[in-house]
mmCIF file of C-alpha atoms in Angstrom:
data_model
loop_
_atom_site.group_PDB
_atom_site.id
_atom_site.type_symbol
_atom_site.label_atom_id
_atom_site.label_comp_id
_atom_site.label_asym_id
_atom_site.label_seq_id
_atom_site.Cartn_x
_atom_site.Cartn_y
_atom_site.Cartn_z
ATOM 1 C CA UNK A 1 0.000 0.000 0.000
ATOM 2 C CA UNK A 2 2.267 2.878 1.174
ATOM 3 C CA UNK A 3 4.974 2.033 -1.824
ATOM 4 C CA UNK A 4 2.262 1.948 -4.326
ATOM 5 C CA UNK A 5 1.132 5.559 -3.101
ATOM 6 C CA UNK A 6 4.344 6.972 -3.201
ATOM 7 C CA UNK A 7 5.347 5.381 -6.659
ATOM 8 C CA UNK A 8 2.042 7.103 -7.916
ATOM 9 C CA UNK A 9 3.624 10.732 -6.857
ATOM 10 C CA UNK A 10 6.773 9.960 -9.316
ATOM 11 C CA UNK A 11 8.891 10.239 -6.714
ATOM 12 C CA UNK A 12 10.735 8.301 -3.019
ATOM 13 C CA UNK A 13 10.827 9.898 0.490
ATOM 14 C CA UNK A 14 14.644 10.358 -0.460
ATOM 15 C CA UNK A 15 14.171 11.534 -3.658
ATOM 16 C CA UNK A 16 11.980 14.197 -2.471
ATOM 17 C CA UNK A 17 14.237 15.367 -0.061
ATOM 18 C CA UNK A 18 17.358 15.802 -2.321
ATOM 19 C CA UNK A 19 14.800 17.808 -4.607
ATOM 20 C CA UNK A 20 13.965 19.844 -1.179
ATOM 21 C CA UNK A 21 17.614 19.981 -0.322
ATOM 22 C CA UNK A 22 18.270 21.276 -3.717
ATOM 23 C CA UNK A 23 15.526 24.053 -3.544
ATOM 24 C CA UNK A 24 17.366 25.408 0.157
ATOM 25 C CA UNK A 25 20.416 25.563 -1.192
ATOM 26 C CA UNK A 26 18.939 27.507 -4.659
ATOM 27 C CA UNK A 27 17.030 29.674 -2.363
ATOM 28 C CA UNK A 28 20.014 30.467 -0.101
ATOM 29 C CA UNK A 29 21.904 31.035 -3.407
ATOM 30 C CA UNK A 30 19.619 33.795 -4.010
ATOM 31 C CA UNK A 31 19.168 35.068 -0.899
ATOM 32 C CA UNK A 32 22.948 36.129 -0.781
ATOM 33 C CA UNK A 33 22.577 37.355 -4.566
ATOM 34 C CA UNK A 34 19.829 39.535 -3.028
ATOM 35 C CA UNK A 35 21.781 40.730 -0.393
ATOM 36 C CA UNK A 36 24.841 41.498 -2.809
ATOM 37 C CA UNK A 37 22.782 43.665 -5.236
ATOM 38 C CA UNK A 38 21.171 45.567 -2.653
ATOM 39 C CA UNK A 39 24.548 45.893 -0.972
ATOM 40 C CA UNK A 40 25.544 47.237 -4.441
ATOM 41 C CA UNK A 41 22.770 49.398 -5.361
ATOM 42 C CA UNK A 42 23.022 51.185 -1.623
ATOM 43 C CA UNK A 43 26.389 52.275 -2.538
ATOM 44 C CA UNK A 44 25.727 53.459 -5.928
ATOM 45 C CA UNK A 45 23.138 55.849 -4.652
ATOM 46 C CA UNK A 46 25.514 56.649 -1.606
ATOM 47 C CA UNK A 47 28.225 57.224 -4.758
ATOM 48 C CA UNK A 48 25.337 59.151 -6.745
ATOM 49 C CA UNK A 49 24.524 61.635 -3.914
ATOM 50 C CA UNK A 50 28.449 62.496 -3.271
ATOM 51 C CA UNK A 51 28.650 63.013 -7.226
ATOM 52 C CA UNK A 52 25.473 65.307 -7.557
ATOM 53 C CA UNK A 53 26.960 67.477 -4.432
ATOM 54 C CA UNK A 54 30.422 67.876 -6.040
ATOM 55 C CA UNK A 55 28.743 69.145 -9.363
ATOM 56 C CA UNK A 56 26.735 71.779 -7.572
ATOM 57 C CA UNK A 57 29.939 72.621 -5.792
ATOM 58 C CA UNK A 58 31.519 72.968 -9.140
ATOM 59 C CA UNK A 59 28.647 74.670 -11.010
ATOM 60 C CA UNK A 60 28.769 77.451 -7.946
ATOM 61 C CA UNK A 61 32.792 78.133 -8.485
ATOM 62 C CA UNK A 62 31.552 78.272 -12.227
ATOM 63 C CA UNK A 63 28.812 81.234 -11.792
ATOM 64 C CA UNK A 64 31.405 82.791 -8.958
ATOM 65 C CA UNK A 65 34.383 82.578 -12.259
ATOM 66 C CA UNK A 66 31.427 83.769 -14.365
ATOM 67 C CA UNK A 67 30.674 86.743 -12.591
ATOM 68 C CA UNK A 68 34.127 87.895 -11.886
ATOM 69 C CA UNK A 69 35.550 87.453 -15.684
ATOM 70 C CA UNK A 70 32.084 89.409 -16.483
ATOM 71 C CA UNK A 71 33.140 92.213 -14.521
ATOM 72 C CA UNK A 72 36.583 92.297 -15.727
ATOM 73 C CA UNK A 73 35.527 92.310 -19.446
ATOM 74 C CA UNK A 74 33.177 95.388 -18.290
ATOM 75 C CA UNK A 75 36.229 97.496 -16.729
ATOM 76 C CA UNK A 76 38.227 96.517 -20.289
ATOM 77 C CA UNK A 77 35.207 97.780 -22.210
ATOM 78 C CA UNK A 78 35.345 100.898 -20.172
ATOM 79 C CA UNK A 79 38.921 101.311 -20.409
ATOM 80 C CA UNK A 80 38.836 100.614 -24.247
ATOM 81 C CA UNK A 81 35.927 103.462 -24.501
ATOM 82 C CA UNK A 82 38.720 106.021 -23.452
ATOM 83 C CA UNK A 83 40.915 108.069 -25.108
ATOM 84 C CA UNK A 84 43.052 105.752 -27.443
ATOM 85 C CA UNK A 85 45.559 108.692 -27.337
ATOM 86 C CA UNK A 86 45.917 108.280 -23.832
ATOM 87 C CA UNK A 87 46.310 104.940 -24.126
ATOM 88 C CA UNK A 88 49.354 104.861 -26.532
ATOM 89 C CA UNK A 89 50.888 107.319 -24.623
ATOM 90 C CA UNK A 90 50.724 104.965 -21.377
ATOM 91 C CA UNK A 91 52.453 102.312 -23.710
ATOM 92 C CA UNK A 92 54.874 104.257 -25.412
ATOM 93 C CA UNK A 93 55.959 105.271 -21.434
ATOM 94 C CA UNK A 94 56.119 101.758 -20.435
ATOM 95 C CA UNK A 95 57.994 100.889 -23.136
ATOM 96 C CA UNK A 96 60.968 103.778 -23.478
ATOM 97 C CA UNK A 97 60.840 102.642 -19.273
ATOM 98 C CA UNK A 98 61.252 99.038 -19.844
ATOM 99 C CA UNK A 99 64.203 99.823 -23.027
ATOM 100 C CA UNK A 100 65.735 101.947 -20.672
ATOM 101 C CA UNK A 101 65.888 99.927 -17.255
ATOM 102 C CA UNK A 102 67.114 97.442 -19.846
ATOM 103 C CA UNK A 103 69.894 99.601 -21.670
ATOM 104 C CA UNK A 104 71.043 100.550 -18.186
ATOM 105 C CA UNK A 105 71.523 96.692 -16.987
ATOM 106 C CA UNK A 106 73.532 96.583 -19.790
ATOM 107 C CA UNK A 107 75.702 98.885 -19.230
ATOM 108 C CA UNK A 108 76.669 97.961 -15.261
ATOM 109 C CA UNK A 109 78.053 94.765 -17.172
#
């Protein structure tokens, strides 16, 4: 009686219980892929947060660089919008200065 019953299942008492043993082992296989990805996927949004704070660090020095160079190039534009006359005659200055300071190190040789 109790063979025929278990023959009719397609299966032993042992056989079921490597099939169960085989299912544990499967399931604890997962289980610790689980684990891994979420380990994993924790960190990339830990890695994600650090990156997005940099850039917004970065993309404040940018406006901060941004606003200075802007108010440089306005003081250029103002200087350019003076007398050009003036302007050559500060170079010419700085030049003869320069040849001279030059000329004169020359000369203590």
């Amino acid at each position: 009686g109790d063979g025929a019953s278990a023959g009719s299942y397609g299966y032993t008492n042992s056989g079921y219980s490597v099939y169960e043993e085989e299912n544990e082992r499967l399931t604890e296989s997962l289980r610790t892929k689980v684990s891994a990805i979420k380990s994993l996927s924790i960190e990339i949004g830990t890695e994600v947060k650090n990156q997005n704070k940099m850039l917004s660090d970065m993309d404040n020095d940018f406006d901060s660089a941004g606003g200075l160079l802007g108010a440089t190039m306005g003081r250029l534009r103002t200087l350019s919008r003076g007398s050009q006359t003036k302007l050559l005659c500060y170079m010419m200055l700085f030049a003869l200065f320069v040849f001279f300071v030059i000329y004169w190190i020359i000369k203590l040789r």
